[in-house]
Short mmCIF file of C-alpha atoms in Angstrom, two decimals:
data_model
loop_
_atom_site.label_atom_id
_atom_site.label_comp_id
_atom_site.label_asym_id
_atom_site.label_seq_id
_atom_site.Cartn_x
_atom_site.Cartn_y
_atom_site.Cartn_z
CA UNK A 1 95.36 75.31 22.99
CA UNK A 2 94.04 78.55 21.57
CA UNK A 3 94.70 81.86 23.30
CA UNK A 4 91.05 82.05 24.38
CA UNK A 5 91.32 78.66 26.03
CA UNK A 6 94.41 79.67 27.93
CA UNK A 7 92.73 82.84 29.19
CA UNK A 8 89.68 80.84 30.24
CA UNK A 9 91.91 78.41 32.11
CA UNK A 10 93.70 81.23 33.87
CA UNK A 11 90.42 82.80 34.91
CA UNK A 12 89.33 79.43 36.30
CA UNK A 13 92.56 79.00 38.27
CA UNK A 14 92.35 82.57 39.64
CA UNK A 15 88.75 82.05 40.65
CA UNK A 16 89.66 78.81 42.40
CA UNK A 17 92.50 80.48 44.28
CA UNK A 18 90.33 83.47 45.16
CA UNK A 19 87.56 81.22 46.49
CA UNK A 20 90.10 79.25 48.48
CA UNK A 21 91.66 82.37 49.97
CA UNK A 22 88.28 83.87 50.82
CA UNK A 23 87.15 80.61 52.40
CA UNK A 24 90.36 80.50 54.45
CA UNK A 25 89.97 84.13 55.48
CA UNK A 26 86.35 83.53 56.44
CA UNK A 27 87.36 80.49 58.49
CA UNK A 28 90.14 82.56 60.12
CA UNK A 29 87.70 85.36 60.92
CA UNK A 30 85.28 82.89 62.45
CA UNK A 31 88.17 81.28 64.36
CA UNK A 32 89.45 84.69 65.57
CA UNK A 33 85.94 85.64 66.60
CA UNK A 34 85.67 82.45 68.63
CA UNK A 35 89.06 83.10 70.20
CA UNK A 36 88.05 86.69 71.07
CA UNK A 37 84.83 85.40 72.62
CA UNK A 38 86.73 82.80 74.59
CA UNK A 39 89.24 85.45 75.76
CA UNK A 40 86.42 87.78 76.86
CA UNK A 41 84.71 84.96 78.75
CA UNK A 42 88.03 83.94 80.37
CA UNK A 43 88.69 87.60 81.27
CA UNK A 44 85.37 87.94 83.09
CA UNK A 45 85.83 84.56 84.77
CA UNK A 46 89.28 85.59 86.06
CA UNK A 47 87.99 89.00 87.18
CA UNK A 48 85.03 87.38 88.95
CA UNK A 49 87.24 84.80 90.62
CA UNK A 50 89.71 87.44 91.77
CA UNK A 51 86.89 89.61 93.15
CA UNK A 52 85.60 86.60 95.11
CA UNK A 53 89.11 86.07 96.52
CA UNK A 54 89.33 89.77 97.47
CA UNK A 55 85.95 89.75 99.23
CA UNK A 56 87.01 86.59 101.07
CA UNK A 57 90.47 87.93 101.95
CA UNK A 58 89.82 91.49 102.98
CA UNK A 59 87.49 92.42 105.80
CA UNK A 60 87.93 96.16 105.22
CA UNK A 61 85.31 97.16 102.59
CA UNK A 62 87.21 100.32 101.57
CA UNK A 63 90.38 98.35 100.89
CA UNK A 64 88.44 95.62 99.10
CA UNK A 65 86.60 98.12 96.85
CA UNK A 66 89.87 99.88 96.03
CA UNK A 67 91.43 96.63 94.85
CA UNK A 68 88.31 95.65 92.89
CA UNK A 69 88.43 99.01 91.11
CA UNK A 70 92.14 98.59 90.26
CA UNK A 71 91.61 95.05 88.94
CA UNK A 72 88.59 96.10 86.85
CA UNK A 73 90.47 99.01 85.23
CA UNK A 74 93.86 97.23 84.94
CA UNK A 75 92.95 93.56 84.79
CA UNK A 76 96.33 91.98 84.11
CA UNK A 77 98.55 94.33 86.11
CA UNK A 78 95.89 94.69 88.84
CA UNK A 79 95.65 90.93 89.41
CA UNK A 80 99.43 90.57 89.52
CA UNK A 81 99.77 93.46 91.99
CA UNK A 82 96.97 92.10 94.17
CA UNK A 83 98.49 88.61 94.37
CA UNK A 84 101.85 90.13 95.31
CA UNK A 85 100.83 93.06 97.52
CA UNK A 86 97.17 92.75 98.46
CA UNK A 87 96.59 89.29 99.93
CA UNK A 88 95.57 89.03 103.58
CA UNK A 89 97.85 86.33 104.97
CA UNK A 90 96.67 86.70 108.56
CA UNK A 91 94.07 83.98 107.81
CA UNK A 92 96.57 81.65 106.19
CA UNK A 93 99.30 81.99 108.85
CA UNK A 94 102.77 82.41 107.37
CA UNK A 95 103.99 80.13 110.12
CA UNK A 96 102.40 78.56 113.16
CA UNK A 97 103.46 80.01 116.50
CA UNK A 98 101.41 77.49 118.50
CA UNK A 99 104.24 74.91 118.61
CA UNK A 100 106.64 77.56 119.95
CA UNK A 101 104.14 78.90 122.48
CA UNK A 102 103.41 75.38 123.73
CA UNK A 103 107.10 74.53 124.12
CA UNK A 104 107.77 77.69 126.07
CA UNK A 105 104.51 77.22 128.02
CA UNK A 106 103.72 80.87 127.33
CA UNK A 107 100.02 80.09 127.08
CA UNK A 108 99.86 78.60 130.58
CA UNK A 109 101.86 81.51 132.00
CA UNK A 110 99.36 83.91 130.40
CA UNK A 111 96.48 82.15 132.12
CA UNK A 112 98.32 82.43 135.44
CA UNK A 113 98.87 86.16 134.94
CA UNK A 114 95.24 86.70 134.00
CA UNK A 115 94.28 85.24 137.38
CA UNK A 116 96.97 87.24 139.18
CA UNK A 117 95.64 90.54 137.83
CA UNK A 118 92.86 90.39 140.41
CA UNK A 119 95.36 89.75 143.21
CA UNK A 120 95.45 92.70 145.68
CA UNK A 121 99.27 92.52 145.70
CA UNK A 122 99.33 93.31 141.99
CA UNK A 123 96.47 95.78 142.07
CA UNK A 124 98.23 98.08 144.53
CA UNK A 125 100.77 98.90 141.78
CA UNK A 126 98.89 101.93 140.44
CA UNK A 127 100.06 101.91 136.79
CA UNK A 128 99.13 98.22 136.53
CA UNK A 129 95.69 98.80 138.02
CA UNK A 130 95.13 101.80 135.74
CA UNK A 131 95.99 99.76 132.65
CA UNK A 132 94.66 96.36 133.68
CA UNK A 133 92.31 96.21 130.69
CA UNK A 134 95.16 96.76 128.19
CA UNK A 135 97.37 94.25 130.00
CA UNK A 136 94.52 91.72 129.83
CA UNK A 137 94.00 92.48 126.13
CA UNK A 138 97.66 91.83 125.26
CA UNK A 139 97.69 88.64 127.31
CA UNK A 140 94.67 87.39 125.39
CA UNK A 141 95.46 88.57 121.86
CA UNK A 142 99.25 88.24 121.86
CA UNK A 143 100.36 86.16 124.87
CA UNK A 144 102.46 89.19 125.81
CA UNK A 145 103.54 88.40 129.39
CA UNK A 146 103.62 91.25 131.88
CA UNK A 147 107.06 91.79 133.41
CA UNK A 148 107.57 94.13 136.38
CA UNK A 149 111.27 94.05 137.24
CA UNK A 150 112.94 96.04 134.46
CA UNK A 151 115.30 98.95 133.89
CA UNK A 152 114.73 101.15 130.82
CA UNK A 153 117.03 103.70 129.23
CA UNK A 154 115.72 105.95 126.44
CA UNK A 155 118.10 106.44 123.50
CA UNK A 156 117.15 109.53 121.50
CA UNK A 157 119.43 109.36 118.46
CA UNK A 158 121.50 106.97 116.43
CA UNK A 159 124.81 108.02 117.95
CA UNK A 160 123.60 107.23 121.46
CA UNK A 161 121.92 104.00 120.39
CA UNK A 162 124.98 102.61 118.56
CA UNK A 163 127.28 103.67 121.39
CA UNK A 164 125.20 101.65 123.86
CA UNK A 165 124.75 98.77 121.41
CA UNK A 166 128.45 98.39 120.58
CA UNK A 167 129.34 98.51 124.28
CA UNK A 168 126.82 95.79 125.13
CA UNK A 169 128.09 93.56 122.29
CA UNK A 170 131.73 94.09 123.30
CA UNK A 171 130.82 92.78 126.74
CA UNK A 172 128.92 89.75 125.39
CA UNK A 173 130.01 86.42 126.83
CA UNK A 174 127.48 83.92 125.48
CA UNK A 175 125.18 85.08 122.66
CA UNK A 176 124.23 88.03 120.50
CA UNK A 177 120.95 87.91 118.60
CA UNK A 178 120.08 90.67 116.11
CA UNK A 179 117.01 91.28 113.96
CA UNK A 180 116.71 94.31 111.66
CA UNK A 181 114.55 95.53 108.85
CA UNK A 182 117.45 97.52 107.34
CA UNK A 183 121.03 96.35 107.69
CA UNK A 184 123.18 98.35 105.30
CA UNK A 185 126.68 97.42 104.13
CA UNK A 186 127.93 100.94 104.85
CA UNK A 187 130.29 102.37 107.46
CA UNK A 188 128.10 101.69 110.49
CA UNK A 189 127.05 98.30 109.11
CA UNK A 190 130.65 97.24 108.47
CA UNK A 191 131.74 98.42 111.92
CA UNK A 192 128.99 96.37 113.50
CA UNK A 193 129.72 93.26 111.45
CA UNK A 194 133.44 93.50 112.27
CA UNK A 195 132.56 93.59 115.96
CA UNK A 196 130.17 90.65 115.54
CA UNK A 197 132.84 88.68 113.68
CA UNK A 198 135.30 89.39 116.50
CA UNK A 199 132.79 88.10 119.09
CA UNK A 200 132.13 85.02 116.96
CA UNK A 201 135.88 84.27 116.89
CA UNK A 202 135.86 84.54 120.70
CA UNK A 203 133.24 81.76 120.84
CA UNK A 204 130.13 83.91 121.28
CA UNK A 205 127.05 82.65 119.41
CA UNK A 206 126.03 85.36 116.91
CA UNK A 207 122.76 85.15 114.96
CA UNK A 208 121.42 87.75 112.56
CA UNK A 209 118.06 88.06 110.82
CA UNK A 210 117.70 90.76 108.17
CA UNK A 211 114.69 91.53 106.02
CA UNK A 212 115.33 90.65 102.39
CA UNK A 213 113.53 93.70 101.00
CA UNK A 214 114.50 96.28 103.65
CA UNK A 215 118.13 95.16 103.44
CA UNK A 216 118.26 94.97 99.67
CA UNK A 217 121.85 96.22 99.66
CA UNK A 218 122.92 93.23 101.77
CA UNK A 219 124.41 91.37 98.83
CA UNK A 220 124.78 87.59 98.93
CA UNK A 221 128.54 87.82 98.95
CA UNK A 222 128.41 90.04 102.04
CA UNK A 223 126.15 87.52 103.75
CA UNK A 224 128.64 84.80 102.78
CA UNK A 225 131.44 86.81 104.39
CA UNK A 226 129.41 87.03 107.57
CA UNK A 227 128.85 83.29 107.58
CA UNK A 228 132.54 82.71 106.89
CA UNK A 229 133.28 84.79 110.01
CA UNK A 230 131.16 82.41 112.10
CA UNK A 231 127.95 84.49 112.18
CA UNK A 232 124.69 82.62 111.64
CA UNK A 233 122.77 84.68 109.08
CA UNK A 234 119.30 84.29 107.57
CA UNK A 235 117.23 86.66 105.44
CA UNK A 236 113.53 86.99 106.20
CA UNK A 237 111.31 85.70 103.36
CA UNK A 238 113.76 86.06 100.45
CA UNK A 239 112.44 87.66 97.25
CA UNK A 240 113.82 86.17 94.01
CA UNK A 241 113.18 88.22 90.88
CA UNK A 242 111.66 87.78 88.40
CA UNK A 243 109.77 85.13 90.39
CA UNK A 244 108.16 87.36 92.98
CA UNK A 245 107.36 85.78 96.27
CA UNK A 246 103.66 85.95 97.05
CA UNK A 247 104.50 87.50 100.40
CA UNK A 248 106.58 90.44 99.15
CA UNK A 249 104.22 92.76 101.00
CA UNK A 250 104.70 91.16 104.44
CA UNK A 251 108.03 92.38 105.68
CA UNK A 252 109.84 92.03 108.99
CA UNK A 253 109.99 95.60 110.27
CA UNK A 254 111.24 94.64 113.76
CA UNK A 255 114.41 96.01 115.37
CA UNK A 256 115.59 93.65 118.11
CA UNK A 257 118.97 92.95 119.72
CA UNK A 258 119.41 90.63 122.70
CA UNK A 259 122.83 90.22 124.31
CA UNK A 260 123.42 87.24 126.61
CA UNK A 261 119.69 87.18 127.32
CA UNK A 262 120.33 90.09 129.72
CA UNK A 263 120.33 93.32 127.69
CA UNK A 264 117.79 94.09 124.97
CA UNK A 265 117.34 96.86 122.43
CA UNK A 266 114.24 97.79 120.46
CA UNK A 267 112.74 100.87 118.83
CA UNK A 268 112.87 102.67 115.51
CA UNK A 269 116.60 102.73 114.61
CA UNK A 270 117.94 100.37 111.94
CA UNK A 271 121.57 99.75 110.98
CA UNK A 272 122.57 102.42 108.42
CA UNK A 273 124.70 105.55 108.27
CA UNK A 274 121.70 107.87 107.89
CA UNK A 275 120.58 107.10 111.45
CA UNK A 276 123.79 108.70 112.65
CA UNK A 277 124.71 111.22 109.93
CA UNK A 278 121.20 112.29 108.91
CA UNK A 279 119.75 112.78 105.42
CA UNK A 280 119.26 115.62 102.94
CA UNK A 281 116.44 116.76 105.26
CA UNK A 282 118.89 117.30 108.15
CA UNK A 283 119.54 115.34 111.37
CA UNK A 284 117.77 112.03 111.93
CA UNK A 285 115.54 112.16 115.03
CA UNK A 286 114.57 108.77 116.42
CA UNK A 287 113.81 106.86 119.63
CA UNK A 288 115.18 103.52 120.79
CA UNK A 289 115.26 101.67 124.14
CA UNK A 290 117.90 99.82 126.12
CA UNK A 291 116.16 97.31 128.40
CA UNK A 292 117.42 95.13 131.24
CA UNK A 293 115.28 92.76 133.26
CA UNK A 294 112.58 90.18 132.65
CA UNK A 295 111.28 91.95 129.55
CA UNK A 296 114.49 90.95 127.77
CA UNK A 297 113.24 87.33 127.90
CA UNK A 298 110.15 88.43 126.00
CA UNK A 299 112.27 90.12 123.32
CA UNK A 300 114.27 86.91 123.15
CA UNK A 301 111.03 84.95 122.67
CA UNK A 302 110.06 87.11 119.69
CA UNK A 303 113.52 86.60 118.17
CA UNK A 304 113.29 82.86 118.91
CA UNK A 305 109.99 82.59 116.99
CA UNK A 306 111.43 84.44 113.99
CA UNK A 307 114.63 82.36 114.04
CA UNK A 308 112.54 79.19 114.15
CA UNK A 309 110.85 80.39 110.95
CA UNK A 310 113.89 81.58 108.95
CA UNK A 311 116.15 78.68 110.02
CA UNK A 312 113.69 76.00 109.02
CA UNK A 313 112.85 74.80 112.53
CA UNK A 314 115.81 75.47 114.84
CA UNK A 315 114.34 76.09 118.31
CA UNK A 316 116.40 78.26 120.70
CA UNK A 317 114.71 77.09 123.90
CA UNK A 318 117.81 76.35 125.97
CA UNK A 319 117.73 77.92 129.42
CA UNK A 320 121.01 79.73 128.71
CA UNK A 321 119.10 82.06 126.35
CA UNK A 322 116.62 82.96 129.10
CA UNK A 323 118.71 83.64 132.24
CA UNK A 324 117.09 84.75 135.48
CA UNK A 325 117.34 88.53 135.86
CA UNK A 326 118.78 90.22 138.91
CA UNK A 327 117.19 93.60 138.15
CA UNK A 328 114.98 94.82 141.02
CA UNK A 329 113.93 98.18 139.60
CA UNK A 330 110.16 98.26 139.08
CA UNK A 331 109.12 99.24 135.53
CA UNK A 332 106.08 97.23 134.36
CA UNK A 333 106.17 96.33 130.67
CA UNK A 334 104.82 94.02 127.98
CA UNK A 335 106.59 93.24 124.72
CA UNK A 336 103.86 93.22 122.08
CA UNK A 337 104.45 91.71 118.68
CA UNK A 338 102.16 91.57 115.69
CA UNK A 339 102.18 90.33 112.12
CA UNK A 340 100.45 88.07 109.60
CA UNK A 341 101.39 85.06 111.78
CA UNK A 342 98.96 86.11 114.55
CA UNK A 343 95.18 85.90 114.87
CA UNK A 344 94.82 89.55 115.87
CA UNK A 345 96.31 92.93 114.96
CA UNK A 346 97.65 93.03 118.52
CA UNK A 347 99.56 96.33 118.53
CA UNK A 348 96.75 98.18 116.78
CA UNK A 349 94.22 96.80 119.28
CA UNK A 350 96.40 97.92 122.21
CA UNK A 351 96.71 101.43 120.72
CA UNK A 352 92.98 101.54 120.13
CA UNK A 353 92.17 100.45 123.71
CA UNK A 354 94.65 102.93 125.19
CA UNK A 355 93.32 105.86 123.11
CA UNK A 356 89.75 105.02 124.05
CA UNK A 357 90.47 105.09 127.77
CA UNK A 358 92.51 108.34 127.73
CA UNK A 359 91.32 110.91 130.23
CA UNK A 360 93.88 113.74 129.96
CA UNK A 361 96.33 113.48 127.09
CA UNK A 362 97.36 111.54 124.00
CA UNK A 363 100.76 112.32 122.47
CA UNK A 364 101.78 110.65 119.20
CA UNK A 365 104.95 110.89 117.16
CA UNK A 366 105.05 108.93 113.92
CA UNK A 367 106.81 109.37 110.58
CA UNK A 368 103.90 107.83 108.64
CA UNK A 369 100.30 108.50 109.62
CA UNK A 370 97.78 106.38 107.73
CA UNK A 371 95.41 105.18 110.48
CA UNK A 372 92.57 102.78 109.94
CA UNK A 373 89.07 104.04 110.56
CA UNK A 374 88.98 102.68 114.13
CA UNK A 375 92.11 104.57 115.25
CA UNK A 376 91.11 107.77 113.42
CA UNK A 377 87.64 107.74 114.98
CA UNK A 378 89.06 107.02 118.44
CA UNK A 379 91.44 110.00 118.19
CA UNK A 380 88.71 112.34 117.02
CA UNK A 381 86.29 111.19 119.71
CA UNK A 382 88.99 111.69 122.37
CA UNK A 383 89.72 115.23 121.19
CA UNK A 384 86.02 116.11 121.00
CA UNK A 385 85.68 114.77 124.56
CA UNK A 386 88.23 117.25 125.88
CA UNK A 387 91.39 115.08 125.80
CA UNK A 388 94.56 116.93 124.79
CA UNK A 389 95.50 115.12 121.56
CA UNK A 390 98.78 116.12 119.84
CA UNK A 391 100.43 114.53 116.83
CA UNK A 392 103.97 115.28 115.56
CA UNK A 393 104.59 114.47 111.87
CA UNK A 394 107.73 115.14 109.79
CA UNK A 395 107.69 118.31 107.69
CA UNK A 396 109.48 116.37 104.97
CA UNK A 397 109.30 112.66 104.31
CA UNK A 398 111.34 109.95 102.59
CA UNK A 399 108.16 108.56 100.95
CA UNK A 400 106.20 110.95 98.74
CA UNK A 401 103.00 108.91 98.45
CA UNK A 402 102.81 108.27 102.19
CA UNK A 403 103.71 111.92 102.81
CA UNK A 404 100.70 113.16 100.84
CA UNK A 405 98.40 110.45 102.15
CA UNK A 406 99.37 111.33 105.75
CA UNK A 407 98.54 114.98 105.14
CA UNK A 408 95.11 114.07 103.79
CA UNK A 409 93.97 113.35 107.38
CA UNK A 410 95.05 116.72 108.81
CA UNK A 411 91.92 118.69 107.94
CA UNK A 412 89.52 116.39 109.75
CA UNK A 413 91.87 116.10 112.71
CA UNK A 414 92.04 119.88 113.06
CA UNK A 415 88.25 120.04 112.81
CA UNK A 416 88.02 117.67 115.80
CA UNK A 417 90.42 119.80 117.86
CA UNK A 418 93.54 117.62 117.46
CA UNK A 419 96.75 119.63 117.52
CA UNK A 420 99.04 118.77 114.59
CA UNK A 421 102.72 119.77 114.33
CA UNK A 422 105.30 119.50 111.56
CA UNK A 423 108.77 118.62 112.86
CA UNK A 424 111.24 120.87 111.03
CA UNK A 425 114.63 120.10 112.59
CA UNK A 426 115.56 117.23 110.27
CA UNK A 427 113.53 114.03 109.83
CA UNK A 428 111.55 112.64 112.80
CA UNK A 429 111.34 108.85 112.57
CA UNK A 430 110.26 108.25 116.21
CA UNK A 431 107.33 105.92 116.86
CA UNK A 432 105.95 107.01 120.24
CA UNK A 433 102.56 106.88 121.95
CA UNK A 434 102.13 108.44 125.44
CA UNK A 435 98.76 108.45 127.21
CA UNK A 436 97.77 109.92 130.60
CA UNK A 437 101.28 109.83 132.09
CA UNK A 438 101.12 106.07 132.81
CA UNK A 439 101.02 104.38 129.41
CA UNK A 440 103.64 104.66 126.69
CA UNK A 441 104.85 102.65 123.73
CA UNK A 442 108.12 102.74 121.80
CA UNK A 443 108.84 100.29 119.01
CA UNK A 444 108.95 99.63 115.31
CA UNK A 445 105.23 100.11 114.58
CA UNK A 446 104.11 103.29 112.82
CA UNK A 447 100.63 104.66 113.22
CA UNK A 448 99.64 103.28 109.82
CA UNK A 449 97.73 100.46 108.16
CA UNK A 450 100.86 98.67 106.95
CA UNK A 451 102.29 98.40 110.46
CA UNK A 452 98.90 97.36 111.84
CA UNK A 453 98.10 94.67 109.25
CA UNK A 454 100.96 93.71 106.93
CA UNK A 455 104.34 93.94 108.63
CA UNK A 456 105.93 92.02 111.46
CA UNK A 457 106.33 94.59 114.25
CA UNK A 458 107.36 94.77 117.90
CA UNK A 459 106.67 97.41 120.53
CA UNK A 460 107.57 97.84 124.18
CA UNK A 461 104.34 98.79 125.95
CA UNK A 462 105.29 100.38 129.27
CA UNK A 463 103.24 101.25 132.37
CA UNK A 464 105.86 103.36 134.12
CA UNK A 465 105.12 107.04 135.02
CA UNK A 466 108.86 107.78 135.13
CA UNK A 467 109.44 106.55 131.58
CA UNK A 468 106.25 108.32 130.41
CA UNK A 469 107.41 111.57 132.00
CA UNK A 470 110.84 111.34 130.34
CA UNK A 471 109.30 110.53 126.96
CA UNK A 472 106.88 113.43 127.36
CA UNK A 473 109.81 115.79 127.97
CA UNK A 474 111.46 114.67 124.70
CA UNK A 475 108.07 114.91 122.92
CA UNK A 476 107.64 118.50 124.08
CA UNK A 477 111.18 119.29 122.95
CA UNK A 478 110.22 117.94 119.52
CA UNK A 479 107.18 120.23 119.52
CA UNK A 480 109.55 123.10 120.24
CA UNK A 481 111.35 122.16 117.01
CA UNK A 482 108.10 122.00 115.11
CA UNK A 483 105.55 124.30 113.46
CA UNK A 484 101.93 124.12 114.60
CA UNK A 485 99.41 123.61 111.81
CA UNK A 486 96.54 126.09 112.12
CA UNK A 487 93.07 125.54 110.61
CA UNK A 488 93.37 128.84 108.72
CA UNK A 489 96.71 128.01 107.16
CA UNK A 490 95.55 124.55 106.25
CA UNK A 491 92.35 125.82 104.67
CA UNK A 492 94.38 128.17 102.48
CA UNK A 493 96.96 125.66 101.29
CA UNK A 494 97.52 125.46 97.49
CA UNK A 495 94.90 123.61 95.46
CA UNK A 496 97.56 121.43 93.86
CA UNK A 497 98.64 120.26 97.31
CA UNK A 498 95.05 119.43 98.25
CA UNK A 499 94.67 117.48 94.97
CA UNK A 500 97.83 115.45 95.68
CA UNK A 501 96.49 114.62 99.15
CA UNK A 502 93.16 113.47 97.77
CA UNK A 503 94.77 111.23 95.14
CA UNK A 504 97.19 109.73 97.69
CA UNK A 505 94.29 109.18 100.10
CA UNK A 506 92.45 107.19 97.44
CA UNK A 507 95.54 105.04 96.87
CA UNK A 508 96.30 104.61 100.59
CA UNK A 509 94.26 101.39 101.03
CA UNK A 510 96.60 99.78 98.49
CA UNK A 511 99.83 100.86 100.21
#
């Protein structure tokens, strides 16, 4: 073949290859275009479906709009975070309490108490008559039975609390039931577990529930050692990474101990060294209760329901766990619990009702203040109506985002006449509400949205002027260790601080 023929053949081959490549590229471009179109359509379908789920899940429009904005701007991460942190499981019921309530006949006892509240013999007890509406509310929304024969001791720091707790456990003869959000494997935690192991060896039934997220340092091998020592141990809703549980956001924040069904403890103090030794902010200020009497049975009932859940159906309904009390001291009380397993935000509703009926004073101590609109409005209306409303917040906090978000409410509270104080002598972790000298609450619930809606909480709601007076004395002592926030000083705070508060406030519905 001549040179010209070879060149012609090469040109033909090159043209054929070029046409083939271009055709392939064109087909790829068309295919990629179709894929992009499909991805865009799928993206909008997923976004639309997630928005529908949000609107269905969340009754709070502010919270719903916040999540919709996050998902629109960060579609992949936003959807993942919403499914993990944002779902409203109150509708779905993490577990059904009805079976437990029916077995214990709590529902029928509630109906009896609702009838007895109109009995003249009950009405003559002034604190009960003054708070009959709140008592009725908690009977209806929480089946929280009213108990009258109780003895209450206020424990104002970790050292006092653990001294009383260790003494009660040392004297245990039958059972020790513990439930904590934080149970650290540190000095105080090891001392407690050694004591529990000793009691287990003596034949005492020991059961422990710890929250899997709050007690992250509770390693599996430590839990195995506890079980080897004869202690029954369960974690609350375990979280296995990287497969996140869908209920990571719903944590058991309760602090409950019941010894022999006769002595109970509840309040704000977990099991960790910092509750005794303090933190970098200084001493740890907190409030806990030691309770004897019929109310201990109600703490036991809350523990029983949680044990039923974590153990896979073991029901502790034997009479030995609910002995008849011999206490004759009169201190009316209800043990209120709340969480995603209940129909109503029971503790929040009780706080709201109590604030609304206040005539003289409302005293609040809380480490985290992120109220919903109902509580915030109730506080402002009370102050504008002449009620003495005072709130003690920590000057420093262990959570920066919550710290700034809490401060974002201060300006409007000051405008309404609410007195705000920053506790400066360490870190104040107390969760206290005192109203009109005859209503007070001490428990695990903060005055924030997470405690009201997401977490499992417990509070002792007391209608005892003596307890209210003692708590008020400690509250006033805390104010003495605090700095009052004045409108002038707040108005002149640095612009950067105000900006941090505004940003944290925007993010607060997602916390």
